[in-house]
mmCIF file of C-alpha atoms in Angstrom:
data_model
loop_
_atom_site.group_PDB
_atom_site.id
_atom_site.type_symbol
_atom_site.label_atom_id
_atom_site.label_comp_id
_atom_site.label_asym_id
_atom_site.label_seq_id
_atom_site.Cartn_x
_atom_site.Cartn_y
_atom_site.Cartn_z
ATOM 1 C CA UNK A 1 9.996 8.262 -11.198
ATOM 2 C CA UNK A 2 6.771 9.914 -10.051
ATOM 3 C CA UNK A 3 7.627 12.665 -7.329
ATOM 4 C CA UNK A 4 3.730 12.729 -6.727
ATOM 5 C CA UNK A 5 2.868 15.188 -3.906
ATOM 6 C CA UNK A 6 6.583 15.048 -2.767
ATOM 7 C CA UNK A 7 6.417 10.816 -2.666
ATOM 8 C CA UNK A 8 9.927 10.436 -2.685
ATOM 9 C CA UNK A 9 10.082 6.822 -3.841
ATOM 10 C CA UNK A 10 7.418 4.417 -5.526
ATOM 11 C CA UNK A 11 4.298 2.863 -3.813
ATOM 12 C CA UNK A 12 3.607 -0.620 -4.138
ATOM 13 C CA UNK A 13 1.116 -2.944 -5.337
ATOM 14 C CA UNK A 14 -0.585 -6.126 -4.094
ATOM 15 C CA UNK A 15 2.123 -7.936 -1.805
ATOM 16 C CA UNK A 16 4.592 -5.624 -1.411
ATOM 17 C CA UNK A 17 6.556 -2.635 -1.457
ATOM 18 C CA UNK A 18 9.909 -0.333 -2.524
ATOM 19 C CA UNK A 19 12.702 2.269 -1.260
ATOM 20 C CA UNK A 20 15.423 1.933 1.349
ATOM 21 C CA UNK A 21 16.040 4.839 3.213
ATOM 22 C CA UNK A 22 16.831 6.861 6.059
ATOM 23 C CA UNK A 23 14.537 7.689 9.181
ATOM 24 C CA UNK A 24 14.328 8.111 12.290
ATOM 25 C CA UNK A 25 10.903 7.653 13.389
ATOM 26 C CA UNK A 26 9.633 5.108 15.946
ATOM 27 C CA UNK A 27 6.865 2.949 15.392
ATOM 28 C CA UNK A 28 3.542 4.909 16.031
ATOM 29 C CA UNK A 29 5.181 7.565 17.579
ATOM 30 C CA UNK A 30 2.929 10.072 16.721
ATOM 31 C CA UNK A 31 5.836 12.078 15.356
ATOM 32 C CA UNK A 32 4.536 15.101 12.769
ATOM 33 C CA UNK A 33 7.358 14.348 10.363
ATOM 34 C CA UNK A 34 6.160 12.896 6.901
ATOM 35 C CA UNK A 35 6.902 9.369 5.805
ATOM 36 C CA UNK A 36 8.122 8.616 2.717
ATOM 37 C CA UNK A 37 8.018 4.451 1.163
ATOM 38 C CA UNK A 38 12.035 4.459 1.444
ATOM 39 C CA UNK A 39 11.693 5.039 5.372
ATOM 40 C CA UNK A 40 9.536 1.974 6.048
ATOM 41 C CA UNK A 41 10.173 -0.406 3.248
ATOM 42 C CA UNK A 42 13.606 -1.951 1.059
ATOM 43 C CA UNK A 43 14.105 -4.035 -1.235
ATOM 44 C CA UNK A 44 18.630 -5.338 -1.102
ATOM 45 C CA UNK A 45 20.658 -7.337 -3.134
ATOM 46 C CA UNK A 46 22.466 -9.572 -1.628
ATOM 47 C CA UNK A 47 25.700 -11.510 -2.815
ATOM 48 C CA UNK A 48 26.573 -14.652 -0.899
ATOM 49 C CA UNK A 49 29.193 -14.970 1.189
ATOM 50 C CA UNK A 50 29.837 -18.609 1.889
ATOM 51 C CA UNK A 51 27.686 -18.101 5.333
ATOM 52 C CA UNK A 52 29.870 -15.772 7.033
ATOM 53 C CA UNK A 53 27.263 -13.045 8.049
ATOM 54 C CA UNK A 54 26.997 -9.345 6.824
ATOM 55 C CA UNK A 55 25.612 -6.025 7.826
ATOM 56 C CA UNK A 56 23.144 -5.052 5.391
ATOM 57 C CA UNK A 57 21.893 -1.233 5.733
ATOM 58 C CA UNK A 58 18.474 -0.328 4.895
ATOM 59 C CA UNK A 59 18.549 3.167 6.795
ATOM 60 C CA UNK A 60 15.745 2.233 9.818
ATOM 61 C CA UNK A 61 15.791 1.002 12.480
ATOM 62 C CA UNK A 62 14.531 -2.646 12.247
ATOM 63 C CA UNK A 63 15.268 -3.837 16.082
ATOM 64 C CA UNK A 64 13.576 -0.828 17.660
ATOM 65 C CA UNK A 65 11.288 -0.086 15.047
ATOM 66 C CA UNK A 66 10.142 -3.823 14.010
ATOM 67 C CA UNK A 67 9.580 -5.385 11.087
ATOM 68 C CA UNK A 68 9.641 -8.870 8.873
ATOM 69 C CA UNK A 69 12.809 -9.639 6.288
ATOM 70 C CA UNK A 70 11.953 -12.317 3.290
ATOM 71 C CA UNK A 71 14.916 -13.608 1.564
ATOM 72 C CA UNK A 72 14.928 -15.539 -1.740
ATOM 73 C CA UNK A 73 18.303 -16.729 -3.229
ATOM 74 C CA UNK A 74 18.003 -15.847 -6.560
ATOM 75 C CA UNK A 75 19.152 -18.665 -9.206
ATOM 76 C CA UNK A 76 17.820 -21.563 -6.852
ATOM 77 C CA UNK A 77 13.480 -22.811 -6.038
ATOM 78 C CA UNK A 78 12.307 -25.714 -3.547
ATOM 79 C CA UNK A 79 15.320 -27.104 -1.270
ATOM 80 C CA UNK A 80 18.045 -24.904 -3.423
ATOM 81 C CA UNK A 81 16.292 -21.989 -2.004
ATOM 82 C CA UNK A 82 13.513 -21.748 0.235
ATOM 83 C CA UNK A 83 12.344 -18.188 0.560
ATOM 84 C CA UNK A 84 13.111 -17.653 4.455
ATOM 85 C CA UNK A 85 11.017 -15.328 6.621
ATOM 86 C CA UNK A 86 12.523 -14.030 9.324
ATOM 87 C CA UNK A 87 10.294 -10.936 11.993
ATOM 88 C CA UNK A 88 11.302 -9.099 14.747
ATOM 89 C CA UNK A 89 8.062 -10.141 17.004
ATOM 90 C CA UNK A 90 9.756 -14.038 17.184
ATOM 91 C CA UNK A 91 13.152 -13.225 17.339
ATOM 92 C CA UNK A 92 16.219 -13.221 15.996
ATOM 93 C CA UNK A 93 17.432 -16.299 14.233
ATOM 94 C CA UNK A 94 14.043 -17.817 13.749
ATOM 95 C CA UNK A 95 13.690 -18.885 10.101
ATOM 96 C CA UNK A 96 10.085 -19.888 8.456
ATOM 97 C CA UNK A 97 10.385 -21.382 5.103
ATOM 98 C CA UNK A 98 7.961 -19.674 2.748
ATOM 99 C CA UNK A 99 7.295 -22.588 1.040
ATOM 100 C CA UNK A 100 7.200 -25.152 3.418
ATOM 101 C CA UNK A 101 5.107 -26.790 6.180
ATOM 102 C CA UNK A 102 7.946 -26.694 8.217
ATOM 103 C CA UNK A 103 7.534 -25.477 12.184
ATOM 104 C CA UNK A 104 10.164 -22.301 13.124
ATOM 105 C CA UNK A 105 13.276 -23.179 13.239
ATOM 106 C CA UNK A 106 16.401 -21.964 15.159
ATOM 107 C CA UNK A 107 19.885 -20.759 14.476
ATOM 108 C CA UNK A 108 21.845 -19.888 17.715
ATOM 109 C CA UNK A 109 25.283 -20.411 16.000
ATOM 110 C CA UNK A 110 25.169 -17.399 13.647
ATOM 111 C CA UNK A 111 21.741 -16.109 13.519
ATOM 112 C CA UNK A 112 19.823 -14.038 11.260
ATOM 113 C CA UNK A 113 19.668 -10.219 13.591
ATOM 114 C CA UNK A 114 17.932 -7.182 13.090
ATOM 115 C CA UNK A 115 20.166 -3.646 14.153
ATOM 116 C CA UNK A 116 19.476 -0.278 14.657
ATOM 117 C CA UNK A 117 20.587 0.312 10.761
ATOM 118 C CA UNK A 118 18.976 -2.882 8.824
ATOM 119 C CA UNK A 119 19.914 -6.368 9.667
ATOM 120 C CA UNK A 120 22.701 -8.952 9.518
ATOM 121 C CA UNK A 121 22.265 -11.731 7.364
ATOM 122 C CA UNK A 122 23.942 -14.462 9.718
ATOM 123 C CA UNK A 123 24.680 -17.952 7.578
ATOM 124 C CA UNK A 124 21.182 -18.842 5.764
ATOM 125 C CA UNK A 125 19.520 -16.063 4.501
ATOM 126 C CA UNK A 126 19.057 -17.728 0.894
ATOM 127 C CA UNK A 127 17.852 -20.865 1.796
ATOM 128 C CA UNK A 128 21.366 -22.491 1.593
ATOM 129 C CA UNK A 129 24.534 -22.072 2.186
ATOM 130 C CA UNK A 130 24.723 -18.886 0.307
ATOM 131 C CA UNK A 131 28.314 -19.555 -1.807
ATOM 132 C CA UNK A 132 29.516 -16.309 -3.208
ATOM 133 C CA UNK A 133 28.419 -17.619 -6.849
ATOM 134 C CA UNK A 134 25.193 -16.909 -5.914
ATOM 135 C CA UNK A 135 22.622 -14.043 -5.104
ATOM 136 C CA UNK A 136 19.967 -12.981 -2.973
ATOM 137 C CA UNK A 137 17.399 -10.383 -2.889
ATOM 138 C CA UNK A 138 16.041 -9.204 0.306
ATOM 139 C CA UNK A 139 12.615 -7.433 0.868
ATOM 140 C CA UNK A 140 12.292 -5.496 4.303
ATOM 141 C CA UNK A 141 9.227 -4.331 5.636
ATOM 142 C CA UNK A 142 9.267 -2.126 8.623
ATOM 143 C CA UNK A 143 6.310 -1.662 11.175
ATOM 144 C CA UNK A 144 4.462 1.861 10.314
ATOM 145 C CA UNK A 145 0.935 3.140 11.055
ATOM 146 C CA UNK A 146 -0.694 2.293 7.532
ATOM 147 C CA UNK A 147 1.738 0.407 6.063
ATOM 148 C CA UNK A 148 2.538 -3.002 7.314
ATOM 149 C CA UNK A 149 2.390 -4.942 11.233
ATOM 150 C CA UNK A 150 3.364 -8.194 12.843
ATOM 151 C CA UNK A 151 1.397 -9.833 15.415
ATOM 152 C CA UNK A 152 1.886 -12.820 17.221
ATOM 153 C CA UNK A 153 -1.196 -14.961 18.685
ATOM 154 C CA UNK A 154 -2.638 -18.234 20.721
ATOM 155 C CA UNK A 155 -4.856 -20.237 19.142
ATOM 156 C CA UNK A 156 -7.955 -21.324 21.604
ATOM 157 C CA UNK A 157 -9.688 -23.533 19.088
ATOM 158 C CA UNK A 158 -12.670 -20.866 18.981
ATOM 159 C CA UNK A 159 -13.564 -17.800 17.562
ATOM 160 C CA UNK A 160 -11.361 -14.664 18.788
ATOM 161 C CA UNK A 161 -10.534 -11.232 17.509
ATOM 162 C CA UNK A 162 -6.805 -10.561 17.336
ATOM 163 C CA UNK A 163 -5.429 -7.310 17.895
ATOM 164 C CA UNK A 164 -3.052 -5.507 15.401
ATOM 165 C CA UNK A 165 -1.604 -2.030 15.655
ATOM 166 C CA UNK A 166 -2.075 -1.027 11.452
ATOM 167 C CA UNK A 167 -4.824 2.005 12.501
ATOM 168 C CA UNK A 168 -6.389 1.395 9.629
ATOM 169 C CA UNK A 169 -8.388 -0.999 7.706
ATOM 170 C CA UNK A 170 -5.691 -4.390 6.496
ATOM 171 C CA UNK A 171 -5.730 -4.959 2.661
ATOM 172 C CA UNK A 172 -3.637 -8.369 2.922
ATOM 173 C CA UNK A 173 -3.148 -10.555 5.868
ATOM 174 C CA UNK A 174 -1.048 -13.271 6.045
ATOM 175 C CA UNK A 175 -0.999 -15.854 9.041
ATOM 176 C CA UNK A 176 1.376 -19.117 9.751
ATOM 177 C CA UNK A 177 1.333 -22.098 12.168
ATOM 178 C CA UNK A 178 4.939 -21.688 13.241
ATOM 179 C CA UNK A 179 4.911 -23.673 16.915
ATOM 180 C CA UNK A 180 4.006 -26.984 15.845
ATOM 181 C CA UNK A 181 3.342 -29.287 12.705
ATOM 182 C CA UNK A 182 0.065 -29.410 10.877
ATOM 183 C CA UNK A 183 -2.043 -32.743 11.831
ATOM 184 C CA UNK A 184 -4.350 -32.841 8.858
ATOM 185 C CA UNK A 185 -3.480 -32.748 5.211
ATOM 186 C CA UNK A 186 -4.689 -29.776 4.647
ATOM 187 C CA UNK A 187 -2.713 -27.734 1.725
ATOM 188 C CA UNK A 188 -0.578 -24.652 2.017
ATOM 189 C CA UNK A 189 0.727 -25.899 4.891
ATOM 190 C CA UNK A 190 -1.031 -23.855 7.358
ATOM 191 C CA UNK A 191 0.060 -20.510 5.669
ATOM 192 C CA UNK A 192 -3.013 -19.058 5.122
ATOM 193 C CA UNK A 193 -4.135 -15.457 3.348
ATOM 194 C CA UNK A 194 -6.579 -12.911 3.493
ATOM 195 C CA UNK A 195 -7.035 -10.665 0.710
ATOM 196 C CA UNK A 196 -9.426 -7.862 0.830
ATOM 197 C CA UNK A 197 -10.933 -8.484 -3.122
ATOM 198 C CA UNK A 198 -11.962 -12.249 -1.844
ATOM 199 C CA UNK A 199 -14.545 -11.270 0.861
ATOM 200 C CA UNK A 200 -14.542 -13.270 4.368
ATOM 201 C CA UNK A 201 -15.267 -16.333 3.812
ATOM 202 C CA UNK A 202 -12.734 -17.430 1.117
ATOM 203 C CA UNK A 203 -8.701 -17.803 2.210
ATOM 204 C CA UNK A 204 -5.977 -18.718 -0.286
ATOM 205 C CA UNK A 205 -3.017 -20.752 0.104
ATOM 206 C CA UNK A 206 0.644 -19.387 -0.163
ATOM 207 C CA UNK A 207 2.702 -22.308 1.263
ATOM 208 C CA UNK A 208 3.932 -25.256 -1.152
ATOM 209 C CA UNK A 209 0.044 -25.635 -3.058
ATOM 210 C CA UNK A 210 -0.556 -22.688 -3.920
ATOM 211 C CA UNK A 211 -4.213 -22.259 -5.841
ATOM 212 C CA UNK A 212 -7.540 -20.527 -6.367
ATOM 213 C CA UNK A 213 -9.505 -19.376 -3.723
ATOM 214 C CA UNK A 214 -11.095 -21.418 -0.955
ATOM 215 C CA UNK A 215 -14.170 -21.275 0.525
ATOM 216 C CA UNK A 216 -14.145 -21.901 4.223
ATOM 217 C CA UNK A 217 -16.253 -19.933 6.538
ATOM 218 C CA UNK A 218 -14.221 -21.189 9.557
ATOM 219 C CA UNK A 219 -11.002 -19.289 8.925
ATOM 220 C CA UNK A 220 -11.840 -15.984 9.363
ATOM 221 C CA UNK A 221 -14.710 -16.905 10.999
ATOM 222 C CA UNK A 222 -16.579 -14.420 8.199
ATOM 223 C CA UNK A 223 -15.705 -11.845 9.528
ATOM 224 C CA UNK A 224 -13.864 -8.619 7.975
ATOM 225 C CA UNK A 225 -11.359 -7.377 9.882
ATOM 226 C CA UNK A 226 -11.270 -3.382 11.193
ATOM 227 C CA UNK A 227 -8.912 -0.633 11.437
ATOM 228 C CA UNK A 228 -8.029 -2.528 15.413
ATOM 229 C CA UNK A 229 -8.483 -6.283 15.146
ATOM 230 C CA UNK A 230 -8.963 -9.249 12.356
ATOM 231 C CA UNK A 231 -10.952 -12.475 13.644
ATOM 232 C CA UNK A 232 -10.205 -15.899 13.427
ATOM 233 C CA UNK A 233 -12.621 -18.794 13.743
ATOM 234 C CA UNK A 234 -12.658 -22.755 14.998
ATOM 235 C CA UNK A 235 -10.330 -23.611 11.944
ATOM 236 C CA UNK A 236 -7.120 -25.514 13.106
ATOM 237 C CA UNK A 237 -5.308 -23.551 10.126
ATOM 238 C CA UNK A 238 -5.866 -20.159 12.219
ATOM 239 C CA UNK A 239 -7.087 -21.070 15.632
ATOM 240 C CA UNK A 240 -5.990 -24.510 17.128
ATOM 241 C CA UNK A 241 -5.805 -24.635 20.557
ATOM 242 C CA UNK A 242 -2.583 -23.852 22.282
ATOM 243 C CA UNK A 243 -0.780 -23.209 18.746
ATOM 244 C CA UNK A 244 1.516 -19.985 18.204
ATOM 245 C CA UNK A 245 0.829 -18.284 15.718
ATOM 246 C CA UNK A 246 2.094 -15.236 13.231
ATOM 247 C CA UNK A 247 0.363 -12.725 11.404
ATOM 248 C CA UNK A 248 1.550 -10.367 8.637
ATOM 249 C CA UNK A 249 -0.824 -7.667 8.155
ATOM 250 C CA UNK A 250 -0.721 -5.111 4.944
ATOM 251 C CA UNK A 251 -2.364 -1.735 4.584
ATOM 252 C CA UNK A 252 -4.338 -0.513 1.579
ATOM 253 C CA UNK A 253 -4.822 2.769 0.415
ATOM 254 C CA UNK A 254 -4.334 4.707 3.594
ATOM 255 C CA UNK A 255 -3.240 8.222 2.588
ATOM 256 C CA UNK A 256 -1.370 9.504 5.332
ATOM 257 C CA UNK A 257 2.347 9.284 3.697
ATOM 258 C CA UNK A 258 4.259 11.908 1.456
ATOM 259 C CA UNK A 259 4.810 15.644 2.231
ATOM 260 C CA UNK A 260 1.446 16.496 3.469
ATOM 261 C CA UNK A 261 0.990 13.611 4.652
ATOM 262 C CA UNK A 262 -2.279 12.746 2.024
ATOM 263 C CA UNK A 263 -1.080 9.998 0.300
ATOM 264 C CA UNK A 264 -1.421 6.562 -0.196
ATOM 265 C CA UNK A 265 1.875 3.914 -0.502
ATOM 266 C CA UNK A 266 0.511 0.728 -0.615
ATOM 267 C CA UNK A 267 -2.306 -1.014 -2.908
ATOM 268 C CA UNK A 268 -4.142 -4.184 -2.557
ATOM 269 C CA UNK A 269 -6.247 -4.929 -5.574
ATOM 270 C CA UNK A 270 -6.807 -7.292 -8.562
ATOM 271 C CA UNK A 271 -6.797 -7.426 -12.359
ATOM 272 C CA UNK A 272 -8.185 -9.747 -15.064
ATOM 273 C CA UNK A 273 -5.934 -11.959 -17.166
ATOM 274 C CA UNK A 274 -5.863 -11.454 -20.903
ATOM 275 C CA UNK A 275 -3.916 -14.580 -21.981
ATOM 276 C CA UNK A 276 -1.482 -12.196 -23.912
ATOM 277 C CA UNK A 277 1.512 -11.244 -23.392
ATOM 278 C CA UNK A 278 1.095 -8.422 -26.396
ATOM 279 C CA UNK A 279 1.750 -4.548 -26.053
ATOM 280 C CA UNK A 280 -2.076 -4.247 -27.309
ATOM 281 C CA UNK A 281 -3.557 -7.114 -25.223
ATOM 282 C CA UNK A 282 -1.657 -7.626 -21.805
ATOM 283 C CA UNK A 283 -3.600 -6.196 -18.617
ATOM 284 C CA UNK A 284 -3.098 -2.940 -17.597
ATOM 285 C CA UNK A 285 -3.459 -1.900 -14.117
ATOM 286 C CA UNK A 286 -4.346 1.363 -13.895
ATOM 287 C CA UNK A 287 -5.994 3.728 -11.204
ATOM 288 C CA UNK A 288 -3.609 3.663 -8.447
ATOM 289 C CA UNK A 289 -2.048 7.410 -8.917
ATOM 290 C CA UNK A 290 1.452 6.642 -8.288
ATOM 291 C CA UNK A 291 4.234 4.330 -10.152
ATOM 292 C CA UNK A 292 4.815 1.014 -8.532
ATOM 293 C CA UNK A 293 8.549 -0.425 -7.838
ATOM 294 C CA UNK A 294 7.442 -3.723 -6.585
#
């Protein structure tokens, strides 16, 4: 473990992130207290329970604080196990499947909840029924300044800027359709991405066809996004009119965590693919000063 510049716990790179932890710190308080990754991001696993609910403690305070859960039952992929989203800013209870087209669904018999120490799990946090055979591993992000936000938008079938609450510049942003189903045939299932190596006109896919790159101009509108807002143009994918929408935005490089508060704990970048899976000729990602968990 790298205890770089008093970093308690591992930074992260691409997606997502490491620790579980203790804090007390509200979102964008403004408090002078450092943050360390375990205060604002864990990763839990989870054994099933035949759907009976349990209190999972991740040492923040995910209903005050906010925040997204993603859940992915282990042994289990497509209907077996649908990695299921669950965020604070739509409630609890309603599920997204990751890898689905599917529009938000609701459980008001035993629902997924966030609480003041982590979350419960209610009765389908695997994508199942969750028997007790079976496993599940749990990533929790928690709203911070430079770290990670959830926003919730309309669509007006034009070009608008959408406001976010990161502070600084977004290295990954993820948006999904969740009010109604798609109309066209377009893949990924209206779950589209923004990465910050792609530029603004390109968006890839992370729903059930998942691929290269696209080139659409419309999605983003072309636009980068800033340290306040990211845009979103005519495209029905990000912008129909009179759809809900969700957005999961990620920070990159923003160096305001640890001790003295100078360093980064989350890393959005890229590497090239060597075709090996050789000590001598696998990639090596390199450069980001601190020891990833995720």
């Amino acid at each position: 473990m790298n205890f770089l510049n008093g970093v308690k716990q591992s930074p992260i790179q691409g997606l997502s992130g490491f620790g579980g932890g203790v804090t007390n710190y509200q979102f964008f308080s403004g408090a002078s207290d450092p943050i360390f990754p375990e205060e604002v991001f864990s990763v839990n696993a989870i054994q099933g329970d035949g759907g009976t609910g349990q209190n999972i403690v991740t040492g923040f305070d995910l209903a005050g604080e906010g925040g997204l859960v993603i859940f992915k039952e282990n042994e289990h992929d497509g209907d077996g196990g649908d990695p299921c989203w669950y965020d604070t800013v739509r409630g609890n209870g309603k599920l997204l499947k990751g890898d689905a087209a599917d529009v938000e669904s609701t459980n008001s018999t035993n629902p997924w909840t966030s609480t003041s120490t982590g979350f419960n799990t209610g009765d389908n946090f695997g994508g199942s029924e969750n028997p007790s055979s079976e496993r599940s591993t749990a990533l929790t992000f928690r709203k911070c300044k430079g770290f990670f936000d959830v926003v919730q938008y309309t669509g007006n079938g034009s070009t608008q800027s959408i406001s976010h609450s990161l502070g600084s510049t977004p290295g990954f942003i993820i948006t999904k359709m969740y009010s109604h189903n798609q109309t066209s045939n377009f893949d990924g299932a209206f779950w589209r991405a923004w990465h910050r190596s792609l530029g603004n006109n390109k968006y890839i896919d992370i729903g059930p066809f998942i691929g290269e790159a696209v080139t659409d101009t419309n999605v983003w509108n072309n636009t980068a996004p800033t340290a306040t807002t990211f845009t979103v143009g005519n495209s029905q994918a990000t912008n129909d009119n009179g759809k809900s929408y969700i957005a999961y935005i990620w920070g990159h490089n923003d160096a305001s965590f640890g001790r003295d508060k100078d360093q980064p704990i989350i890393h959005c970048g890229t590497y090239a693919g060597t075709g090996s899976a050789d000590s001598n000729g696998s990639p090596k990602i390199s450069g980001l000063g601190f020891e990833p968990q995720f």
